[in-house]
XYZ file of C-alpha atoms in Angstrom:
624
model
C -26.077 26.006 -9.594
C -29.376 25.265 -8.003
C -30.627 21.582 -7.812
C -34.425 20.494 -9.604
C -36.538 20.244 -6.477
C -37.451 16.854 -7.100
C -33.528 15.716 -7.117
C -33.198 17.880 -3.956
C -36.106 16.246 -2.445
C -35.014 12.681 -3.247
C -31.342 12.870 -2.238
C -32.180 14.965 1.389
C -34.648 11.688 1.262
C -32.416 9.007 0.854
C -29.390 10.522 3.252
C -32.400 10.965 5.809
C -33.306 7.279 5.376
C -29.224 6.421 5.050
C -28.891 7.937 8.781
C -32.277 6.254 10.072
C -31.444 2.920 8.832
C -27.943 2.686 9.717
C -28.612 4.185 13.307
C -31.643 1.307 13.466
C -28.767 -1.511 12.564
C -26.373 -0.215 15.090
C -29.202 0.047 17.793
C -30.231 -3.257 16.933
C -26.570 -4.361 17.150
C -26.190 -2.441 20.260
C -23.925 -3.540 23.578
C -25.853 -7.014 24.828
C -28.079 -8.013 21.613
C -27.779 -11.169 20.126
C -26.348 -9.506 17.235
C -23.035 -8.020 18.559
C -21.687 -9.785 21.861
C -19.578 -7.136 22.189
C -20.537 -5.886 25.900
C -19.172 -2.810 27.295
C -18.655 -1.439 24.298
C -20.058 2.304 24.351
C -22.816 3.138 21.559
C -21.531 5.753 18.894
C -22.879 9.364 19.831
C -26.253 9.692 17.452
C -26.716 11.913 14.463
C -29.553 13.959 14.155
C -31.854 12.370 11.634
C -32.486 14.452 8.403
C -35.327 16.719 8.059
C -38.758 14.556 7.576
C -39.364 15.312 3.718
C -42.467 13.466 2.157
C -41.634 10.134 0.925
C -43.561 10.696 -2.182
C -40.121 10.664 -3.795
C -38.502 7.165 -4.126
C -35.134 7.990 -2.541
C -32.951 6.779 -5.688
C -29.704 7.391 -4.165
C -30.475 4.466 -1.339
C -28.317 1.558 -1.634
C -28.888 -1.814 -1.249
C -27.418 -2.067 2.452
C -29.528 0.776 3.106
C -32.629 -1.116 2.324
C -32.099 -4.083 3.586
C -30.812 -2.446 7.115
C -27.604 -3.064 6.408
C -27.632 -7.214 5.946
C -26.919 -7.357 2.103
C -24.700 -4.829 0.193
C -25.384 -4.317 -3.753
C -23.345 -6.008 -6.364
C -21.542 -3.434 -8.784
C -24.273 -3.144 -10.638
C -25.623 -0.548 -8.148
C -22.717 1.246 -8.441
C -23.089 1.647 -12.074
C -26.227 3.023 -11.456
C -25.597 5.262 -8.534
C -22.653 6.837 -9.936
C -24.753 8.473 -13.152
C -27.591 8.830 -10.579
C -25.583 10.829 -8.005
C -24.239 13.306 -11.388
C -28.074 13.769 -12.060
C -29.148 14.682 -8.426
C -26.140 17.420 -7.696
C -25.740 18.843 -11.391
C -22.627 20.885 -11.120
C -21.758 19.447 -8.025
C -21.134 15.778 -8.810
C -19.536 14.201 -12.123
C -19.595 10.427 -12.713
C -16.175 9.324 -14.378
C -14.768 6.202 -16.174
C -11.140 5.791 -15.233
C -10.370 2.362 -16.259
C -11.354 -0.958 -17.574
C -10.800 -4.394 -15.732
C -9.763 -7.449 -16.929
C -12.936 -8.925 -17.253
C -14.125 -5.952 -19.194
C -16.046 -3.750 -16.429
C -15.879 -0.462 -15.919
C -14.009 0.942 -13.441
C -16.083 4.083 -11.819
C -15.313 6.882 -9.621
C -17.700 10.225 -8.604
C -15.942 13.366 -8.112
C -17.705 15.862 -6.129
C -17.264 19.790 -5.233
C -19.272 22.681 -4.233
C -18.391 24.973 -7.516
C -17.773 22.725 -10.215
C -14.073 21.526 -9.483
C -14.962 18.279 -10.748
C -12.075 17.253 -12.533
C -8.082 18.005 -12.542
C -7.392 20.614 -14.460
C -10.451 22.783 -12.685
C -9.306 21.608 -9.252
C -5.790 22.597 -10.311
C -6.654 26.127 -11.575
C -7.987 26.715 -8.615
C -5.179 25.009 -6.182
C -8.373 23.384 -4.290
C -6.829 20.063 -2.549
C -8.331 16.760 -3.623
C -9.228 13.984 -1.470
C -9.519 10.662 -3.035
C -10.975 7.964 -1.159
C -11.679 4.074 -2.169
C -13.536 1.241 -1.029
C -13.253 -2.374 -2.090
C -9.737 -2.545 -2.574
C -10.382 -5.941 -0.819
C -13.818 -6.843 -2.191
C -14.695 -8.785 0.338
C -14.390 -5.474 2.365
C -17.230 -3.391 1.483
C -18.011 -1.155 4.479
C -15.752 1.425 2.636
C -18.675 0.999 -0.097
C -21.093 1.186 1.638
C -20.150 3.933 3.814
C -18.414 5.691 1.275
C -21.774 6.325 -0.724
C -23.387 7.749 2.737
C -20.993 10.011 3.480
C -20.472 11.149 -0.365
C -24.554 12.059 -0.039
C -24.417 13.717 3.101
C -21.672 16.100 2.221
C -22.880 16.817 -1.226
C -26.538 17.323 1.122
C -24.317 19.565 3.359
C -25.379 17.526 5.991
C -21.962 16.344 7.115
C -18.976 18.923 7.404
C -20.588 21.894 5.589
C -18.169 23.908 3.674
C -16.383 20.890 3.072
C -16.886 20.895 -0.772
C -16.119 24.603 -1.323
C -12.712 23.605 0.271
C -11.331 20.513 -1.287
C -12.736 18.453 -4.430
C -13.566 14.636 -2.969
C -13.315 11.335 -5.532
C -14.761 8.451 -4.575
C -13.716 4.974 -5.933
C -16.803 3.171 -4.196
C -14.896 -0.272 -5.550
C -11.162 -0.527 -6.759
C -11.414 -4.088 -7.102
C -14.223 -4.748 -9.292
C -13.943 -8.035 -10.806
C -13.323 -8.896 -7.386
C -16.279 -7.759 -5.711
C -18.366 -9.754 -8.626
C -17.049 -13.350 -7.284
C -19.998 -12.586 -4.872
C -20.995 -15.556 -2.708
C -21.283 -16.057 0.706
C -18.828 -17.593 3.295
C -15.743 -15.418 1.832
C -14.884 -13.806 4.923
C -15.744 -16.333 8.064
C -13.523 -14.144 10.232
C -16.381 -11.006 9.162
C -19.753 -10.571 10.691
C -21.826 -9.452 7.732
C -23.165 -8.610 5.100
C -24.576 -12.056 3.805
C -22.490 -12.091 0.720
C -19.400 -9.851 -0.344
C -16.999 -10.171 -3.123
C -13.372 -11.696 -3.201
C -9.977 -10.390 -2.173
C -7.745 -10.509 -4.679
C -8.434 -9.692 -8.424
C -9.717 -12.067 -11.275
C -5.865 -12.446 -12.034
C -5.848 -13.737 -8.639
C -3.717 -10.037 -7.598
C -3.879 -8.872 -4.201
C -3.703 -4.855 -5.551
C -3.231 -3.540 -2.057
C 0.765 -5.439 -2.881
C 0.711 -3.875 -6.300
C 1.143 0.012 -5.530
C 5.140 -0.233 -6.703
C 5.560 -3.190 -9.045
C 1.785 -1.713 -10.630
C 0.975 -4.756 -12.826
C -2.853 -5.497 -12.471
C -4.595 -3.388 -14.977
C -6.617 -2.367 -11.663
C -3.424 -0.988 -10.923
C -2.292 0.425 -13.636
C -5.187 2.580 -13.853
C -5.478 3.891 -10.060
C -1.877 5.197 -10.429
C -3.126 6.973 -13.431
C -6.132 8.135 -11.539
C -3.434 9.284 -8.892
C -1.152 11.104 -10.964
C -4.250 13.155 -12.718
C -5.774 14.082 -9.558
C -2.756 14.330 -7.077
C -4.670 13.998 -3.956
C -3.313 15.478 -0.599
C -4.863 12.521 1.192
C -5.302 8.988 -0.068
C -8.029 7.175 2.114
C -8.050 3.278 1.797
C -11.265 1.822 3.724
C -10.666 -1.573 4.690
C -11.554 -3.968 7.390
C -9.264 -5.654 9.292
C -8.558 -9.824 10.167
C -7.466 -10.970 13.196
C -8.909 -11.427 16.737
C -11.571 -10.492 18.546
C -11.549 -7.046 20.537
C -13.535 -4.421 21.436
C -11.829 -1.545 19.519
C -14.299 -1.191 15.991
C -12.082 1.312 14.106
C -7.976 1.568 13.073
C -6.420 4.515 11.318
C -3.449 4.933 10.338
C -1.904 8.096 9.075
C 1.197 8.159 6.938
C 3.851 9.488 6.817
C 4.700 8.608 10.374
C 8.074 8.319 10.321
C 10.482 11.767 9.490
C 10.029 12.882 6.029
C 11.231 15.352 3.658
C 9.795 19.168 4.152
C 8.294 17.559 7.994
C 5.552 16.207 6.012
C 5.232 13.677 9.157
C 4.059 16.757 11.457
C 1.191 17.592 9.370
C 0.209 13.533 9.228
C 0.467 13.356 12.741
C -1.958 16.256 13.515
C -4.125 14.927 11.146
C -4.129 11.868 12.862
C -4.839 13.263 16.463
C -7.771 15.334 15.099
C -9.171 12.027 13.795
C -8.336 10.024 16.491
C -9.696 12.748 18.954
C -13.078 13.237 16.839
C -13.866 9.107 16.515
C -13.424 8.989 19.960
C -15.871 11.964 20.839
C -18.820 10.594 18.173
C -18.371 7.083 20.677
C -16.084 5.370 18.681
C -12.916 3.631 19.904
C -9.808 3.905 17.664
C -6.891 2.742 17.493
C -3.608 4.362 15.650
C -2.011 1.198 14.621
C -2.727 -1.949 12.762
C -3.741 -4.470 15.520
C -2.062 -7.414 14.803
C -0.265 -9.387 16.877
C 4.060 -10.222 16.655
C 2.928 -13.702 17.133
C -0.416 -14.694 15.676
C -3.160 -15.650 18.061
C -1.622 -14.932 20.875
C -2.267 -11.185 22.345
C 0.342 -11.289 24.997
C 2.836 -11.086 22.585
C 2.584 -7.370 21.921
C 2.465 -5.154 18.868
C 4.448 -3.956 16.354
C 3.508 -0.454 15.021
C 6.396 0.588 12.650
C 5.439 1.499 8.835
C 4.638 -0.459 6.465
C 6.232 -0.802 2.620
C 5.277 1.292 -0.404
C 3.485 -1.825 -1.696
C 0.818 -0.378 0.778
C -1.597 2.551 -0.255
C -1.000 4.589 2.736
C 2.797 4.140 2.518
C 2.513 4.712 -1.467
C 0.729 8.080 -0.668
C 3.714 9.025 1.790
C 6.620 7.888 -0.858
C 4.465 10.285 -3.271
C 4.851 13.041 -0.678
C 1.142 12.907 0.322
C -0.438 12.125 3.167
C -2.107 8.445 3.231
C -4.872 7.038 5.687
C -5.250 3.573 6.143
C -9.019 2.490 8.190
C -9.612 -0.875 9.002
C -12.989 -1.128 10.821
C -13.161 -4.661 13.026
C -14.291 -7.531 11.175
C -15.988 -8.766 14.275
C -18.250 -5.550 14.939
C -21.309 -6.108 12.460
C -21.797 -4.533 9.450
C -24.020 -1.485 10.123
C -21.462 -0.368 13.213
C -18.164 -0.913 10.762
C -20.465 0.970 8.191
C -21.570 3.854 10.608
C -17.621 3.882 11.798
C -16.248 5.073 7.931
C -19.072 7.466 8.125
C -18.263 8.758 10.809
C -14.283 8.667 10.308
C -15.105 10.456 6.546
C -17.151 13.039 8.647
C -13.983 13.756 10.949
C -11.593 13.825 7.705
C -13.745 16.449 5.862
C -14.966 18.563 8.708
C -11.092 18.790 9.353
C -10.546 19.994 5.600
C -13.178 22.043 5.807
C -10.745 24.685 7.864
C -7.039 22.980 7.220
C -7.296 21.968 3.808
C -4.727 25.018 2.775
C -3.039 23.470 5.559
C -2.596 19.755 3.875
C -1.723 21.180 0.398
C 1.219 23.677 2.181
C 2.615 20.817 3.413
C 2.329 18.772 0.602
C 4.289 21.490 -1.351
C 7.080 21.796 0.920
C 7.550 17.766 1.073
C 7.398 18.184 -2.524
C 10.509 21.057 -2.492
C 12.402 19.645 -0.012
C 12.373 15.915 -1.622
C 13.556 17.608 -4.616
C 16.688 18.518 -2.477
C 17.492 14.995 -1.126
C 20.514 14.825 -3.595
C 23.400 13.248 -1.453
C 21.256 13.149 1.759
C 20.635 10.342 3.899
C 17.473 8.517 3.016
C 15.393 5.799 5.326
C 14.266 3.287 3.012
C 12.835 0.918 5.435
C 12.105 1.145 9.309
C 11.232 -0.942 12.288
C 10.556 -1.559 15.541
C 12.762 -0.592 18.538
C 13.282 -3.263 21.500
C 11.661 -1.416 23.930
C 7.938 -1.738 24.471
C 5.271 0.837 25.985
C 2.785 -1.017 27.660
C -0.376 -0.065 26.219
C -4.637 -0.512 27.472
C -6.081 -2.125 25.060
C -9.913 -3.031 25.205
C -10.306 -6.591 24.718
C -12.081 -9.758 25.871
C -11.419 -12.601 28.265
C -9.459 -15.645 26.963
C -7.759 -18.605 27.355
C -4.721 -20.423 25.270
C -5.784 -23.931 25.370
C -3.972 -27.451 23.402
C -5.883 -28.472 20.366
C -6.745 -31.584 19.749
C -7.461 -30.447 15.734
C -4.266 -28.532 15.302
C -1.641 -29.714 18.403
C -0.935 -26.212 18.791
C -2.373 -23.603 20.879
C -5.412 -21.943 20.508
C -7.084 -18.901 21.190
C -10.455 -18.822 22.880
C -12.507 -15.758 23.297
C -15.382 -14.935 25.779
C -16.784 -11.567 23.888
C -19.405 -11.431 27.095
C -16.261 -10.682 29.223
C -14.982 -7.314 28.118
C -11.082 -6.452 30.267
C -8.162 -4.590 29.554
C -5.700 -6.199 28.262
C -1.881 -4.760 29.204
C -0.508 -4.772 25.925
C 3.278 -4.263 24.964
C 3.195 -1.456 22.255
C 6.409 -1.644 19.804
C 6.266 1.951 18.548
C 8.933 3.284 18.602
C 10.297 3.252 15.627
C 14.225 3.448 14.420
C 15.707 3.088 10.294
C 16.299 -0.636 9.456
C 17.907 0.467 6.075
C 18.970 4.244 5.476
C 20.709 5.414 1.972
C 22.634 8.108 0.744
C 20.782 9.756 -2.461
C 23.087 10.052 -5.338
C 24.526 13.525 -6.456
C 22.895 13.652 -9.758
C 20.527 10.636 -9.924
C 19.861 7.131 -11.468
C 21.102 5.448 -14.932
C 19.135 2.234 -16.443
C 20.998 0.849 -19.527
C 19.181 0.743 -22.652
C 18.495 -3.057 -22.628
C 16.039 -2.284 -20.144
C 15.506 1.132 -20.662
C 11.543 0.704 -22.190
C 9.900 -1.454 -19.709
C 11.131 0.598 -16.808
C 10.217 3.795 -18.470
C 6.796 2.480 -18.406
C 6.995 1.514 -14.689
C 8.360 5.324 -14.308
C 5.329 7.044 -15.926
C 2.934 5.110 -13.602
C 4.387 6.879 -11.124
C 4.590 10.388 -12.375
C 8.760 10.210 -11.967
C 10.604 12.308 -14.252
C 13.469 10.691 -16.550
C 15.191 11.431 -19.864
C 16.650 8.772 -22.716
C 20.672 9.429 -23.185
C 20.425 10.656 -27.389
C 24.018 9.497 -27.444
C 26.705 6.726 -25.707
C 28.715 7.798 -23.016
C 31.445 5.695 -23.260
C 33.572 4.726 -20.065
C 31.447 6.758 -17.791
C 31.967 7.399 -14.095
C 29.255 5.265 -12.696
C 28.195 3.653 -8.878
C 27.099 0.011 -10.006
C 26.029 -2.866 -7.624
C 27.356 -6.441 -8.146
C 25.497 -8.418 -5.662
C 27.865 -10.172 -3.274
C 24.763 -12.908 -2.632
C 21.651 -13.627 -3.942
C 18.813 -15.324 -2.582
C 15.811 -15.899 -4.252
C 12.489 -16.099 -2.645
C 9.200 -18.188 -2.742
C 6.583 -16.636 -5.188
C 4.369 -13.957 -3.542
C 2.103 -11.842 -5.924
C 2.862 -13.828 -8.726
C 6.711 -12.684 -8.752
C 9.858 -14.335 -7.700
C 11.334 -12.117 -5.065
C 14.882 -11.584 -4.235
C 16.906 -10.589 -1.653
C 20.558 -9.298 -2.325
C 23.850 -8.346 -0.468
C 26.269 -6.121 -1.524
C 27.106 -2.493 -2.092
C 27.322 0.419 -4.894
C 31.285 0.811 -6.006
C 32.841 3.502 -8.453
C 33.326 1.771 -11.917
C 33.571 2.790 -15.449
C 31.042 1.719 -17.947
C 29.768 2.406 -21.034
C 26.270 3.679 -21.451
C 24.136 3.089 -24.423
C 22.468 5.783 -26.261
C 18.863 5.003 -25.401
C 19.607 4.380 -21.650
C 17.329 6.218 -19.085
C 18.426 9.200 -16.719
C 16.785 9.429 -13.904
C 17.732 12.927 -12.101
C 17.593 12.861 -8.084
C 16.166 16.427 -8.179
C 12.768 16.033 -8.628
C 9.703 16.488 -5.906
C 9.077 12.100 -6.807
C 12.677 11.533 -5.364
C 11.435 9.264 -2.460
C 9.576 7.399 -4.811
C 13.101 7.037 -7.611
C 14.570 5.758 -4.407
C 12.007 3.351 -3.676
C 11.866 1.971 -6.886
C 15.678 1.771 -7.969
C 17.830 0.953 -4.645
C 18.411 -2.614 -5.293
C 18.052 -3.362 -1.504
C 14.811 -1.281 -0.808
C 12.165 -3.982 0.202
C 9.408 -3.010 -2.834
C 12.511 -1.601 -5.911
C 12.234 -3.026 -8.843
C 14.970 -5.505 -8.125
C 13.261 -6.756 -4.589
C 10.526 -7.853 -6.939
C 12.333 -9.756 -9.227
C 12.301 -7.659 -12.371
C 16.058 -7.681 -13.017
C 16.097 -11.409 -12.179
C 17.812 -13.168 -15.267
C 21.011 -10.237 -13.980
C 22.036 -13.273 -11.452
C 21.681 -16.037 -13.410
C 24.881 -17.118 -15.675
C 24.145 -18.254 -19.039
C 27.830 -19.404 -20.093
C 29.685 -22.240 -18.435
C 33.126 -24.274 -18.265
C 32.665 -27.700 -18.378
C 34.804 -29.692 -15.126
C 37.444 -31.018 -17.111
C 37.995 -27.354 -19.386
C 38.152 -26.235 -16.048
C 40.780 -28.246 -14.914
C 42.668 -27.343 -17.492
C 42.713 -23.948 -17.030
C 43.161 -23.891 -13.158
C 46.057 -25.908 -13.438
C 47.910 -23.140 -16.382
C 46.382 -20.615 -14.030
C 48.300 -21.341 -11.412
C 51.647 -22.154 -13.428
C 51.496 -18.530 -14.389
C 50.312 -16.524 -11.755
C 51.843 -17.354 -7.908
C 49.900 -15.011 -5.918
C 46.729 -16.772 -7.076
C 48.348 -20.080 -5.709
C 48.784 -18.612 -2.540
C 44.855 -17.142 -2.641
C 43.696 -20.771 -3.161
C 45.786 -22.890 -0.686
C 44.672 -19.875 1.835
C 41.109 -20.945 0.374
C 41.971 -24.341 1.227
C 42.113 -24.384 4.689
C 38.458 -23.517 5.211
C 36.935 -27.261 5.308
C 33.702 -26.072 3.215
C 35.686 -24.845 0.255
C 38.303 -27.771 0.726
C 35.239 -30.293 0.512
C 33.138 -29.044 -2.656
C 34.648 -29.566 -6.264
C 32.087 -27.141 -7.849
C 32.979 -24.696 -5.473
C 36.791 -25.022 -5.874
C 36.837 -25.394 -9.772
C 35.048 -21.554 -9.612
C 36.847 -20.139 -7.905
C 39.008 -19.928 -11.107
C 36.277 -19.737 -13.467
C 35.595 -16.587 -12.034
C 39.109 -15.285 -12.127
C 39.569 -16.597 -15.617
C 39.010 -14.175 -19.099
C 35.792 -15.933 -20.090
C 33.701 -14.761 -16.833
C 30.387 -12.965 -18.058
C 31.329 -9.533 -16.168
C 27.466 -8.683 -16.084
C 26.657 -11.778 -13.956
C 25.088 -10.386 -10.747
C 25.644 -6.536 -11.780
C 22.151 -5.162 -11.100
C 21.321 -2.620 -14.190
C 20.606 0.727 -12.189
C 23.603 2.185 -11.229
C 24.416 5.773 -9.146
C 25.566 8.688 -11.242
C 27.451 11.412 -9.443
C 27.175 14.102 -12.577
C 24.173 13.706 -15.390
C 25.515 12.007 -18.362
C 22.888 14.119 -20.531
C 24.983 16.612 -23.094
């Protein structure tokens, strides 16, 4: 469908004066001005300006950082108005959507946009076009994402940037994630940031950092994106952030997930994707990175890097446990504003002129991940990786600095000279082994009944597949996990985590009817193992959902207990011999409480559940 003149004319407008005021910022930014020290650093590659259209038009798409040449960005008001306006200036080929409310009671907004009217699942699904979702402000004092996001969404609707693009894959937009967020505007959120003059706030009005929140899903924020996720299924899940830490010369990461070996070789088609990006910043003048850089020991560059992959709590690892590719971008919090802007342009310019030819590609291999994760049942599984020992010494553009004694802190301190651009010889940690590697059960995962509706929601969030038991299975054949320690952590995310040892070991118990199965075979299976391996960092028990399992709620009092030891023993010799054995370790011979239970927990009253984590291993369904 054709576009009014007048909307043509306006949006062609406002991407022309997008490009011409962003390209202004960066110049005035450029290598040597007062407003970007960094020196040496080589100016991105220019983009033709648009087409010089009368200006009769106010350009109505134009955001606030736009105007203002990039110094201020809007509050989320302007997104409330650009996403209707951007549905009234491509009819047919832009649709303004509601996907969820925040806590605060805003609106949580997202554009989809395609060249034939694939603007929302079920279309994009009847035709099998890929989707690529994309979202800014997951950090809302982050906002280039924003702010780039809405230039690049106008260019390729324009077909200025990657043309064909749209006829190819369906994008989505989330322009902010975290909205209530972004509207605890103020300045001096970010000193670590170079502009704009006032952003929002990191974490959520619940005080919720969501970019923790992709597993455990408990912000409403969250809640919703997943839902978002599930509708849409994207083939690549962008997250535009920009990164802390110190000051370099490199303005752009990306990291592409999976990067590790997945299921169906998934990781192949991530790591070409990640060389064509890598390759194409680097050509428009950019210089990007791969890997997150932040150093093993803060402050303190010669220390090296670690580049192994992060948790599920992650979006880019969430995308990967899904089976889909995820792209993390940090732009450098120390380049200013209009370059960080003009480098998620410029990195959603290489993603889309990539899909533009290889977006048949992405969804192929998104398929066979999906078909060969729903064959993981009793294969090996990595859960967790990290690091290897061995370095690669890597150039990595930085500045001149010195580690000097503080008088403020009486540590060390890091001390940059941005007008002294060098090299520094970086040890690179990335190459990557498994830290924690399971064995997928035969037929899948039980939860007992007790617990059965709060983890079905949990399941639904994440589009995994499960079925209630409609009758008991008495004395069933069952893996179950009876921590051997437990060790509970400080609060993080508003959660008390835990960490456990122990193992799965056959038992026989009885299952409730109402109890969940959770079958192995389906194309979510890296994600059921995620979620339900008690020792996976982000499952359900890391995060301290199954807490009250380790805590006992029945007692013997000392002297019942000394009762009971002593008619223990009178009756049963082999448990004298187990406790004078215990005896002669010093630790147990010196603590009462520990010596009275050690026959509390051999006596007939013991709560049997105490530290049995409710998930166990199932070798054959226990549906009928």
């Amino acid at each position: 469908m054709s576009r009014p003149r007048a909307a043509l004319a306006g949006s062609v407008i406002a991407s022309g004066i997008g490009l011409i005021s962003l390209l202004a910022a960066c110049r005035a930014s450029a290598p040597g001005s007062p407003t970007d020290p960094a020196v040496g650093r080589p100016a991105p590659t220019p983009v033709p300006p648009a087409p010089s259209i009368s200006a009769a038009s106010p350009p109505s798409l134009a955001t606030e950082a736009e105007r203002t040449g990039f110094r201020r960005t809007g509050r989320y008001a302007e997104v409330e108005r650009l996403c209707p306006a951007f549905e009234q200036a491509y009819p047919g080929r832009a649709r303004c959507f509601r996907f969820g409310t925040t806590p605060e009671g805003r609106p949580m907004l997202a554009i989809a946009a395609s060249a034939d009217g694939a603007l929302d699942p079920a279309a994009a699904r009847a035709k099998r076009r890929p989707v690529i979702l994309f979202q800014g402000g997951i950090h809302a004092g982050e906002l280039d994402g924003k702010d780039g996001g809405f230039l690049a969404l106008r260019e390729l609707l324009d077909g200025a940037m990657a043309p064909g693009a749209l006829a190819a894959v369906t994008a989505v937009f989330v322009p902010v994630f975290n909205v209530d967020g972004h509207e605890r505007f103020g300045p001096n959120q970010r000193p670590n940031q170079r502009g704009p003059e006032e952003t929002g706030f990191r974490t959520t009005a619940q005080n919720l950092n969501l970019n923790r929140d992709y597993m455990k899903a408990e912000a409403p924020e969250m809640r919703a994106m997943l839902a978002l996720l599930d509708a849409w299924d994207p083939v690549v899940l962008v997250d535009l952030h920009t990164t802390d830490g110190a000051k370099f010369q490199h303005d752009i990461a990306v990291l592409v997930e999976p990067s590790a070996p997945h299921p169906g070789g998934l990781d192949a088609a991530a790591r070409d994707l990640s060389e064509a990006l890598q390759a194409r910043l680097s050509a428009l003048g950019h210089l990007p990175l791969p890997f997150y850089p932040s150093f093993r020991t803060e402050d303190d560059p010669s220390s090296g890097i670690d580049a192994d992959p992060a948790p599920p709590r992650f979006s880019q690892s969430y995308s990967a446990a899904r089976n889909r590719v995820g792209v993390l971008v940090e732009t450098h919090s120390w380049a200013t504003h209009p370059r960080r802007v003009r480098a998620v342009r410029d990195l959603l310019a290489a993603l889309f002129e990539r899909a533009a030819s290889g977006a048949g590609a992405l969804r192929a291999a998104a398929d066979r991940a999906d078909a060969a994760a729903a064959r993981l049942a009793g294969a090996p599984f990595v859960l967790s990786h990290r690091a290897g020992p061995v370095p690669r010494v890597f150039p990595f553009r930085g500045f001149a600095y010195e580690r000097r004694a503080s008088e403020i802190s009486g540590a060390l301190w890091t001390r940059y000279d941005e007008s002294r651009p060098e090299i520094w010889r970086v040890p690179l940690f990335d190459r990557i082994e498994p830290d924690l590697t399971v064995t997928a059960p035969a037929a899948g995962y039980v939860v007992p009944a007790a617990h059965a509706a709060w983890v079905a929601d949990k399941l639904r969030l994440h589009g995994v597949r499960f079925e209630p038991l409609p009758k008991a299975r008495p004395g069933f054949a069952v893996e179950a996990f009876r921590a051997d320690a437990v060790a509970f952590q400080p609060s993080f995310e508003g959660r008390t985590p835990v960490k456990l040892q122990g193992t799965f070991r056959p038992e026989r118990l009885d299952l409730p009817r109402g109890s969940l199965f959770v079958p192995i075979a389906q194309p979510r299976a890296p994600l059921v193992l995620h979620l339900l391996e008690p020792l996976a960092p982000d499952s359900l028990v890391a995060w301290g959902f199954f807490n009250a399992a380790f805590e006992r709620k029945e007692y013997m009092e000392p002297y019942v207990a000394e009762e009971e030891a002593r008619r223990m023993l009178a009756a049963d010799p082999a448990l004298r011999a187990e406790f004078e054995a215990r005896l002669r370790d010093p630790a147990f011979a010196g603590d009462p409480a520990a010596r009275l239970d050690f026959f509390y927990r051999r006596h007939p009253s013991w709560d049997e559940r105490v530290n049995l984590v409710p998930v166990y291993r199932v070798a054959v369904s226990p549906l009928p």
